[in-house]
Short mmCIF file of C-alpha atoms in Angstrom, two decimals:
data_model
loop_
_atom_site.label_atom_id
_atom_site.label_comp_id
_atom_site.label_asym_id
_atom_site.label_seq_id
_atom_site.Cartn_x
_atom_site.Cartn_y
_atom_site.Cartn_z
CA MET A 1 0.25 0.09 0.12
CA THR A 2 0.96 3.50 -0.62
CA PRO A 3 2.44 5.34 2.65
CA PRO A 4 -0.27 7.46 4.28
CA ASN A 5 1.64 10.67 3.37
CA THR A 6 2.29 9.98 -0.05
CA THR A 7 1.39 12.64 -2.44
CA PRO A 8 0.21 12.73 -6.12
CA ASP A 9 3.71 13.82 -7.30
CA GLU A 10 5.15 11.20 -5.62
CA LEU A 11 3.13 9.07 -7.34
CA LEU A 12 3.25 10.89 -10.68
CA THR A 13 7.33 12.28 -11.22
CA PRO A 14 9.08 8.80 -11.11
CA ALA A 15 6.17 7.01 -13.55
CA LEU A 16 6.34 10.32 -15.91
CA THR A 17 10.35 10.60 -16.23
CA THR A 18 11.80 7.07 -15.53
CA PRO A 19 8.90 4.75 -16.41
CA GLU A 20 11.41 2.19 -17.49
CA SER A 21 12.48 1.93 -13.53
CA PHE A 22 8.79 0.19 -13.03
CA ASP A 23 9.21 -3.76 -12.47
CA ALA A 24 5.91 -6.08 -11.94
CA ALA A 25 5.99 -5.41 -8.35
CA ARG A 26 5.88 -1.90 -8.07
CA THR A 27 3.35 -1.55 -10.76
CA ALA A 28 1.00 -3.88 -9.42
CA ARG A 29 1.34 -1.23 -6.26
CA LEU A 30 0.26 1.40 -8.43
CA VAL A 31 -2.99 -0.37 -9.92
CA ALA A 32 -3.53 -1.02 -6.20
CA GLN A 33 -3.69 2.73 -5.52
CA LEU A 34 -6.84 3.13 -8.09
CA ASP A 35 -9.20 2.30 -5.21
CA HIS A 36 -7.54 4.97 -2.62
CA GLU A 37 -9.89 7.08 -0.57
CA ASP A 38 -8.51 10.04 -1.62
CA ARG A 39 -9.44 10.88 -5.24
CA GLU A 40 -6.54 12.68 -5.88
CA ILE A 41 -4.33 9.78 -5.42
CA ARG A 42 -6.59 7.74 -7.45
CA ARG A 43 -6.10 10.19 -10.09
CA ALA A 44 -2.58 10.50 -9.96
CA ALA A 45 -1.92 6.49 -10.14
CA SER A 46 -4.01 6.23 -12.88
CA TRP A 47 -2.08 8.81 -14.71
CA ALA A 48 1.22 7.00 -13.58
CA VAL A 49 0.11 3.39 -14.25
CA ARG A 50 -0.75 4.67 -18.30
CA PHE A 51 2.71 5.92 -18.30
CA VAL A 52 4.36 2.91 -17.11
CA ILE A 53 2.32 0.56 -19.14
CA VAL A 54 2.88 2.64 -22.16
CA GLU A 55 6.64 2.01 -21.72
CA THR A 56 6.46 -1.62 -20.71
CA PRO A 57 3.11 -2.95 -21.96
CA ALA A 58 3.89 -6.73 -20.45
CA LEU A 59 3.84 -5.29 -17.23
CA ALA A 60 -0.14 -5.35 -17.68
CA ASP A 61 0.14 -8.95 -17.22
CA HIS A 62 0.83 -8.83 -13.97
CA CYS A 63 -1.56 -6.68 -12.66
CA THR A 64 -4.84 -8.30 -13.68
CA GLY A 65 -5.81 -9.42 -10.48
CA GLN A 66 -5.60 -6.22 -9.04
CA PHE A 67 -7.57 -4.39 -11.85
CA ARG A 68 -10.20 -6.98 -10.91
CA ARG A 69 -10.16 -6.28 -7.39
CA VAL A 70 -10.43 -2.47 -8.04
CA LEU A 71 -13.43 -2.82 -10.46
CA ARG A 72 -15.47 -4.25 -7.63
CA ASP A 73 -15.28 -0.59 -5.87
CA ALA A 74 -17.79 1.21 -7.00
CA GLU A 75 -16.52 4.59 -6.41
CA ALA A 76 -13.49 3.60 -7.99
CA ARG A 77 -14.37 1.75 -10.93
CA PRO A 78 -14.92 4.86 -13.61
CA VAL A 79 -11.14 5.70 -13.16
CA ALA A 80 -10.14 2.13 -13.15
CA LEU A 81 -12.30 1.81 -16.88
CA ARG A 82 -10.22 5.13 -17.71
CA THR A 83 -7.33 3.39 -17.65
CA LEU A 84 -7.72 0.19 -18.68
CA SER A 85 -8.98 1.75 -21.86
CA VAL A 86 -5.85 3.18 -22.48
CA VAL A 87 -3.92 0.01 -21.21
CA ALA A 88 -6.03 -1.75 -23.57
CA GLU A 89 -4.28 0.11 -26.61
CA TYR A 90 -0.67 -1.68 -25.54
CA ASN A 91 -1.74 -5.27 -24.39
CA PRO A 92 -5.29 -6.01 -24.88
CA GLU A 93 -4.61 -9.37 -23.94
CA ALA A 94 -4.17 -8.65 -20.51
CA VAL A 95 -7.37 -6.05 -20.54
CA ALA A 96 -9.56 -8.60 -22.01
CA GLU A 97 -8.30 -11.14 -19.02
CA VAL A 98 -9.51 -8.34 -16.76
CA VAL A 99 -12.66 -7.18 -18.58
CA ASN A 100 -13.56 -10.99 -18.64
CA GLY A 101 -13.30 -11.77 -15.21
CA ALA A 102 -15.03 -8.69 -14.42
CA VAL A 103 -18.29 -9.66 -16.82
CA LYS A 104 -18.12 -12.73 -14.95
CA GLU A 105 -18.27 -11.22 -11.39
CA ARG A 106 -21.19 -9.15 -12.84
CA THR A 107 -18.98 -6.13 -11.81
CA ILE A 108 -19.47 -4.62 -15.46
CA THR A 109 -21.74 -5.24 -18.33
CA ARG A 110 -20.42 -7.11 -21.23
CA LEU A 111 -20.95 -4.10 -23.52
CA VAL A 112 -18.64 -1.89 -21.34
CA GLY A 113 -16.41 -4.51 -21.68
CA THR A 114 -16.33 -4.45 -25.53
CA ASN A 115 -16.13 -0.56 -25.35
CA ILE A 116 -12.73 -1.05 -23.46
CA VAL A 117 -11.25 -3.50 -26.00
CA ALA A 118 -11.71 -3.30 -29.49
CA GLY A 119 -13.01 -6.14 -30.96
CA TYR A 120 -13.45 -8.33 -27.81
CA ARG A 121 -16.58 -10.13 -27.27
CA PRO A 122 -16.11 -11.60 -23.63
CA PRO A 123 -17.96 -15.07 -23.03
CA GLU A 124 -21.76 -14.67 -21.41
CA TYR A 125 -22.28 -16.60 -18.02
CA GLY A 126 -25.20 -18.05 -16.67
CA SER A 127 -26.11 -17.24 -12.99
CA ASP A 128 -24.00 -20.19 -11.59
CA GLY A 129 -20.75 -18.95 -13.35
CA THR A 130 -21.16 -21.58 -16.81
CA VAL A 131 -20.12 -20.44 -20.07
CA ILE A 132 -23.51 -19.76 -22.34
CA THR A 133 -22.85 -21.22 -25.71
CA ASP A 134 -26.05 -20.81 -27.55
CA GLU A 135 -26.60 -16.77 -26.93
CA GLY A 136 -29.99 -16.50 -28.48
CA ASP A 137 -32.06 -13.19 -28.16
CA ASP A 138 -32.89 -13.52 -24.84
CA PRO A 139 -32.29 -9.93 -23.29
CA GLY A 140 -31.63 -11.11 -19.57
CA THR A 141 -28.78 -13.21 -20.74
CA GLY A 142 -25.25 -12.32 -19.80
CA ALA A 143 -23.96 -9.87 -17.24
CA GLU A 144 -26.77 -7.59 -15.99
CA ALA A 145 -26.28 -3.63 -16.06
CA VAL A 146 -24.37 -2.58 -12.73
CA GLU A 147 -24.98 1.23 -11.70
CA THR A 148 -21.86 3.37 -12.14
CA ASP A 149 -20.40 6.81 -13.55
CA ALA A 150 -18.50 5.08 -16.11
CA GLU A 151 -18.87 6.23 -19.58
CA PRO A 152 -22.57 5.81 -21.07
CA GLU A 153 -23.25 2.77 -23.07
CA PRO A 154 -25.15 3.44 -26.86
CA ASP A 155 -28.45 2.28 -27.40
CA THR A 156 -27.78 0.38 -30.17
CA GLU A 157 -25.28 -2.19 -31.70
CA PRO A 158 -22.85 -0.43 -34.54
CA GLU A 159 -24.20 -0.90 -37.92
CA GLY A 160 -23.03 -2.92 -40.92
CA ASP A 161 -19.33 -4.44 -41.28
CA THR A 162 -18.75 -3.09 -44.57
CA GLU A 163 -15.83 -0.31 -43.40
CA PRO A 164 -13.75 -0.94 -40.76
CA ASP A 165 -14.89 -0.28 -37.42
CA PRO A 166 -16.73 3.40 -38.54
CA THR A 167 -18.27 3.84 -35.09
CA PRO A 168 -16.70 6.12 -33.36
CA GLU A 169 -15.49 6.09 -29.43
CA ILE A 170 -18.24 7.05 -26.93
CA PRO A 171 -17.97 10.60 -26.46
CA THR A 172 -16.13 11.04 -23.01
CA GLY A 173 -13.73 13.36 -21.64
CA ARG A 174 -13.40 17.23 -22.11
CA PRO A 175 -10.97 20.06 -23.50
CA PRO A 176 -8.64 20.54 -20.66
CA GLU A 177 -8.67 23.74 -18.79
CA ASN A 178 -4.99 24.63 -19.85
CA PRO A 179 -2.79 22.98 -22.25
CA PRO A 180 0.11 20.92 -20.57
CA ALA A 181 3.22 22.62 -19.36
CA LYS A 182 6.02 23.22 -22.29
CA LEU A 183 9.56 22.07 -21.27
CA PRO A 184 12.39 24.85 -20.56
CA ARG A 185 14.66 26.03 -23.36
CA LEU A 186 18.19 24.88 -22.69
CA ASP A 187 21.55 25.86 -24.00
CA ARG A 188 23.70 22.62 -22.96
CA PRO A 189 26.06 20.27 -25.07
CA LEU A 190 25.18 17.10 -26.47
CA THR A 191 26.72 15.05 -23.50
CA ALA A 192 24.70 16.70 -21.34
CA TYR A 193 21.48 14.40 -22.51
CA GLU A 194 21.86 10.98 -21.17
CA PRO A 195 20.71 8.29 -23.41
CA ILE A 196 17.98 6.14 -21.59
CA THR A 197 17.33 4.13 -24.72
CA SER A 198 19.23 2.55 -27.83
CA ASP A 199 19.26 4.59 -30.78
CA THR A 200 16.99 3.90 -33.56
CA GLN A 201 17.11 4.86 -36.90
CA SER A 202 14.47 7.17 -38.90
CA GLY A 203 15.87 7.86 -42.46
CA GLY A 204 19.42 9.89 -42.00
CA ARG A 205 19.19 10.32 -38.25
CA LEU A 206 19.24 8.19 -35.05
CA ASP A 207 16.55 9.13 -32.05
CA ALA A 208 16.84 7.87 -28.53
CA VAL A 209 15.00 9.12 -25.36
CA VAL A 210 17.27 11.23 -23.51
CA GLN A 211 17.01 12.11 -19.71
CA PHE A 212 17.97 15.80 -18.11
CA SER A 213 17.85 17.60 -15.08
CA VAL A 214 16.48 21.52 -14.34
CA ASP A 215 16.85 22.77 -11.23
CA GLY A 216 16.34 19.50 -9.68
CA ARG A 217 13.82 18.02 -11.28
CA ASP A 218 14.03 15.25 -13.87
CA PHE A 219 12.71 15.04 -17.61
CA THR A 220 12.72 13.07 -20.62
CA GLY A 221 12.84 14.18 -24.04
CA LEU A 222 13.42 12.97 -27.38
CA ARG A 223 17.14 13.17 -29.02
CA ARG A 224 17.38 13.53 -32.94
CA ARG A 225 20.72 13.59 -34.19
CA SER A 226 22.20 13.07 -38.01
CA GLN A 227 23.90 9.85 -38.56
CA ALA A 228 26.26 11.28 -40.93
CA ILE A 229 29.11 13.46 -40.26
CA ALA A 230 29.86 14.76 -43.36
CA GLY A 231 27.35 16.03 -46.16
CA VAL A 232 25.03 18.25 -43.70
CA ASP A 233 24.86 21.76 -44.39
CA HIS A 234 25.40 23.19 -40.74
CA ASP A 235 24.30 26.71 -41.48
CA ALA A 236 20.82 25.50 -43.05
CA PHE A 237 20.19 22.87 -39.80
CA VAL A 238 20.75 26.02 -37.64
CA ARG A 239 18.11 28.02 -40.00
CA ALA A 240 15.61 25.41 -39.94
CA VAL A 241 15.98 24.83 -35.90
CA ASN A 242 15.48 28.60 -35.35
CA ARG A 243 12.45 28.55 -37.74
CA TRP A 244 11.03 25.99 -35.29
CA ARG A 245 12.10 27.68 -32.47
CA GLN A 246 10.09 30.69 -33.68
CA ILE A 247 6.75 29.20 -33.23
CA ASP A 248 7.46 26.62 -30.57
CA ASP A 249 5.92 28.67 -27.81
CA HIS A 250 2.34 27.62 -29.22
CA ASP A 251 0.39 25.29 -27.18
CA ALA A 252 0.13 23.10 -30.01
CA VAL A 253 3.55 22.89 -31.58
CA THR A 254 6.37 20.67 -30.11
CA THR A 255 8.83 22.64 -28.16
CA VAL A 256 12.46 22.38 -29.50
CA VAL A 257 14.67 22.00 -25.81
CA ASP A 258 18.42 22.29 -27.20
CA TYR A 259 20.29 21.91 -30.36
CA GLY A 260 23.92 22.02 -31.51
CA THR A 261 26.25 21.01 -34.41
CA ARG A 262 28.66 18.82 -32.56
CA PRO A 263 29.80 16.24 -33.08
CA THR A 264 26.82 16.38 -35.90
CA PRO A 265 23.59 18.19 -36.26
CA TRP A 266 21.43 17.24 -33.09
CA LEU A 267 18.38 18.45 -31.18
CA VAL A 268 16.63 17.83 -28.26
CA THR A 269 12.74 18.05 -28.27
CA GLU A 270 9.63 17.70 -26.13
CA ARG A 271 8.57 13.95 -25.64
CA SER A 272 5.08 12.44 -25.85
CA VAL A 273 5.05 9.19 -23.81
CA THR A 274 1.88 7.99 -25.75
CA GLY A 275 2.98 9.04 -28.79
CA SER A 276 0.99 10.42 -31.57
CA LEU A 277 -2.60 10.76 -33.18
CA ALA A 278 -1.33 7.73 -35.23
CA ASP A 279 -1.24 5.64 -32.14
CA ARG A 280 -4.80 6.74 -31.59
CA LYS A 281 -7.65 4.17 -31.71
CA ALA A 282 -9.89 5.61 -34.32
CA PRO A 283 -12.39 6.77 -35.26
CA LEU A 284 -12.72 9.13 -32.28
CA SER A 285 -15.97 11.03 -31.45
CA ALA A 286 -16.69 13.85 -33.75
CA PRO A 287 -16.53 16.31 -30.83
CA GLU A 288 -12.99 15.55 -29.84
CA ALA A 289 -11.72 15.00 -33.05
CA ARG A 290 -12.75 18.28 -34.05
CA TRP A 291 -11.38 20.21 -31.08
CA ILE A 292 -7.88 18.49 -32.22
CA LEU A 293 -8.34 19.84 -35.78
CA CYS A 294 -9.10 23.31 -34.24
CA ARG A 295 -5.92 23.45 -32.19
CA LEU A 296 -3.96 22.08 -35.59
CA ALA A 297 -5.15 24.93 -37.48
CA ASP A 298 -4.65 27.43 -34.86
CA ALA A 299 -1.13 26.25 -34.86
CA LEU A 300 -0.76 26.70 -38.47
CA THR A 301 -2.26 29.93 -38.79
CA TYR A 302 0.30 31.37 -35.64
CA ALA A 303 3.50 29.73 -38.27
CA HIS A 304 2.06 30.55 -41.52
CA ALA A 305 1.55 34.54 -40.37
CA THR A 306 5.67 33.80 -39.30
CA GLY A 307 6.54 32.53 -42.63
CA VAL A 308 7.03 28.97 -40.79
CA LEU A 309 5.39 26.14 -43.07
CA HIS A 310 5.30 22.41 -41.81
CA GLY A 311 4.72 20.76 -45.35
CA GLY A 312 4.39 17.17 -43.98
CA LEU A 313 1.62 16.96 -41.97
CA HIS A 314 0.19 13.52 -40.91
CA PRO A 315 -0.99 11.63 -37.72
CA GLY A 316 2.36 10.74 -36.94
CA ALA A 317 3.25 14.32 -37.05
CA VAL A 318 1.07 15.23 -34.18
CA ALA A 319 2.22 14.32 -31.11
CA VAL A 320 -0.18 13.92 -28.28
CA VAL A 321 0.42 15.09 -24.40
CA GLU A 322 -1.73 13.98 -21.66
CA THR A 323 -3.04 16.57 -19.01
CA VAL A 324 -2.04 14.84 -15.83
CA GLU A 325 -3.81 17.27 -13.80
CA ASP A 326 -7.27 16.16 -15.01
CA ALA A 327 -7.48 12.26 -15.99
CA ASP A 328 -11.05 13.44 -17.78
CA ALA A 329 -9.65 15.80 -19.94
CA TRP A 330 -8.90 14.84 -23.85
CA ALA A 331 -4.70 14.47 -24.65
CA TYR A 332 -3.50 17.93 -26.10
CA PRO A 333 -2.01 17.65 -29.69
CA ARG A 334 1.15 19.55 -30.60
CA VAL A 335 2.39 19.63 -34.52
CA ASP A 336 5.97 17.79 -34.30
CA ASP A 337 8.52 17.18 -37.01
CA TRP A 338 8.60 20.52 -38.73
CA GLN A 339 10.31 20.13 -41.87
CA ILE A 340 12.40 17.08 -39.87
CA ASP A 341 13.92 16.25 -43.26
CA ASP A 342 15.84 19.38 -43.69
CA LEU A 343 17.21 19.19 -40.29
CA PHE A 344 19.28 16.80 -41.12
CA GLY A 345 20.42 17.39 -44.91
CA SER A 346 20.00 15.02 -47.77
CA ALA A 347 21.06 11.89 -45.63
CA ASN A 348 17.68 11.48 -45.01
CA ALA A 349 16.12 10.05 -47.94
CA HIS A 350 12.19 9.27 -46.99
CA ALA A 351 9.33 11.02 -48.09
CA PRO A 352 8.36 13.92 -45.97
CA VAL A 353 4.84 12.37 -45.54
CA PRO A 354 3.47 8.53 -46.13
CA ARG A 355 1.81 8.55 -49.67
CA ARG A 356 -1.47 7.56 -48.02
CA TYR A 357 -1.56 11.29 -46.46
CA ALA A 358 -0.04 13.26 -49.36
CA ALA A 359 -1.44 16.06 -51.29
CA PRO A 360 -1.46 15.72 -54.98
CA GLU A 361 1.32 18.47 -55.25
CA HIS A 362 3.54 16.11 -52.94
CA LEU A 363 3.22 13.32 -55.26
CA SER A 364 3.17 15.28 -58.53
CA PRO A 365 4.91 18.78 -58.28
CA ASP A 366 5.25 19.32 -61.84
CA ARG A 367 1.60 19.10 -62.39
CA PHE A 368 -0.22 20.56 -59.26
CA GLY A 369 2.87 22.83 -57.98
CA GLY A 370 4.95 22.99 -55.13
CA VAL A 371 4.47 22.61 -51.26
CA ASP A 372 2.93 25.37 -49.80
CA THR A 373 0.45 26.64 -47.27
CA ALA A 374 -2.22 25.19 -49.11
CA SER A 375 -0.50 21.70 -48.39
CA ASP A 376 -0.85 22.41 -44.69
CA ILE A 377 -4.47 22.84 -45.41
CA TYR A 378 -5.05 19.06 -47.10
CA GLY A 379 -2.74 17.75 -44.07
CA VAL A 380 -5.32 18.81 -41.63
CA GLY A 381 -7.94 17.45 -43.73
CA ALA A 382 -6.19 14.50 -43.84
CA VAL A 383 -5.88 14.09 -40.65
CA GLY A 384 -9.58 14.65 -39.71
CA TYR A 385 -10.48 12.23 -42.11
CA GLU A 386 -8.85 9.27 -40.57
CA LEU A 387 -9.68 10.68 -36.95
CA LEU A 388 -13.43 10.31 -37.75
CA THR A 389 -13.39 7.11 -40.13
CA GLY A 390 -10.47 5.64 -38.99
CA ARG A 391 -9.06 5.23 -42.60
CA PRO A 392 -6.71 7.97 -44.53
CA PRO A 393 -8.49 9.18 -47.69
CA ALA A 394 -8.38 7.41 -50.55
CA ARG A 395 -9.32 8.42 -54.17
CA GLU A 396 -11.99 6.36 -55.92
CA ASN A 397 -12.05 7.43 -59.95
CA GLY A 398 -10.24 10.64 -58.88
CA GLU A 399 -12.44 11.62 -56.25
CA ILE A 400 -11.96 11.26 -52.09
CA ARG A 401 -15.64 9.50 -50.73
CA SER A 402 -16.83 11.84 -48.25
CA ALA A 403 -16.10 11.10 -44.34
CA SER A 404 -19.80 11.00 -43.80
CA ALA A 405 -20.20 8.54 -46.57
CA VAL A 406 -17.66 6.35 -44.75
CA ALA A 407 -18.72 6.85 -41.49
CA PRO A 408 -22.25 8.06 -41.24
CA ASP A 409 -22.21 9.28 -37.42
CA VAL A 410 -19.57 12.26 -38.86
CA PRO A 411 -21.60 15.34 -38.71
CA ASP A 412 -22.09 16.76 -42.38
CA ALA A 413 -21.01 20.39 -41.65
CA LEU A 414 -17.76 18.49 -40.15
CA SER A 415 -17.77 16.35 -43.32
CA THR A 416 -18.09 19.10 -45.95
CA THR A 417 -15.22 21.27 -44.51
CA LEU A 418 -12.74 18.44 -44.46
CA ALA A 419 -13.71 17.92 -48.19
CA LYS A 420 -12.75 21.51 -49.02
CA CYS A 421 -9.33 20.57 -47.23
CA LEU A 422 -8.58 17.81 -49.60
CA ARG A 423 -9.62 19.30 -52.76
CA THR A 424 -7.28 18.66 -55.42
CA ALA A 425 -6.74 21.80 -56.87
CA LYS A 426 -5.04 24.23 -54.64
CA MET A 427 -7.24 26.99 -54.96
CA GLU A 428 -10.53 25.01 -53.96
CA ARG A 429 -8.77 24.57 -50.59
CA TYR A 430 -9.28 26.90 -47.75
CA VAL A 431 -7.12 30.16 -48.71
CA SER A 432 -5.90 30.04 -45.07
CA ALA A 433 -5.68 28.31 -42.03
CA ALA A 434 -7.34 30.75 -39.87
CA ALA A 435 -10.39 30.28 -42.32
CA LEU A 436 -10.30 26.72 -42.06
CA LYS A 437 -10.59 27.12 -38.00
CA ARG A 438 -13.46 29.32 -38.49
CA ASP A 439 -15.49 26.25 -40.25
CA LEU A 440 -14.29 23.79 -37.71
CA GLU A 441 -15.67 26.41 -35.08
CA ALA A 442 -18.84 26.93 -36.49
CA ALA A 443 -19.22 22.56 -37.38
CA GLY A 444 -19.44 22.32 -33.83
CA ASP A 445 -22.53 24.72 -33.65
CA ALA A 446 -24.71 23.26 -36.59
#
């Protein structure tokens, strides 16, 4: 058990800064705090568990019993369910075991369980605990409803299976009251950033998670450095980083913590523990997706006004940062990789944007023109399309199907906005990111 004088910060700090240090026993103790009598301790434990499992998904295998125990507590059940819904993205098998046990104990309903683990259908149980193999149409079969303030259940099952899971997440959560805190800017040598993971290759650069301290507090960041020693234009690298730094004070732009050119060009940026929008389980609810798109449009408005172009927006280029202070708040999007290919020179040969999210001008500049602000507008549309439908935009006979045709739950106004972003001709897209943001905001009132 957590000592009586433990604070939320004491739970969160090690999980946030050194999640790789947790073993099975320590993680299980975190899970046990989800039913702590102090609400703030419960919320802190929820975030701590998420950070640790994202880092080491296999640890969830050792916590199934603790999760089932916590789910028996009606007061703790909502925070436990929210925690499990995140853990399920990284270790669905472990969460399926928890859900299966909870349904058998009638702690949660089958429908709640299937909303936690995508595609999972736990077996039904009779009153004696035996598995029912002939489900039939008896509405009284299976787990009975348990009153809880967890996520509401839909009235009907998703219709049809012609599209890959077009049913959006049940709308939960809300925008955070304040954006997550930004990391400080520093001026240190590369050796001041201690790697805590091995290098991974990404095109012409090497990436690693690093640890550093500021005023006695430990932080982690993502260090990116050029793999090549020769052939990189150091002056161009510095100019590119400075362009990024011109706009990284915006709440929806990833912070550049530090950079240098010795021994090779490198930079350290803010690191998202939970990954990027590409790691989210799409489709999202329309309110959350629209809120994310508004943040992206606002970041692009700020960047374009400063003369800074992204040029390769796609879900993997948008980090998501959790709001630790509010477990119910949506993760905050931050646009990353601002012309990252240019930062490390010609050695980085991979395309700036994956082909399935590429604007026509990315694929055929001779025909459609060069990459410019209109390309960023297209990028917002491509991101939004996948967030709302669960799939990237694809052309059929030269046209992209509307988002509402792929996923009927997408509001028509939002679908129309995305369609305008995804026009083939630049002149038919939004004239500016600010104009796009206005229509996105208006779509919420439609």
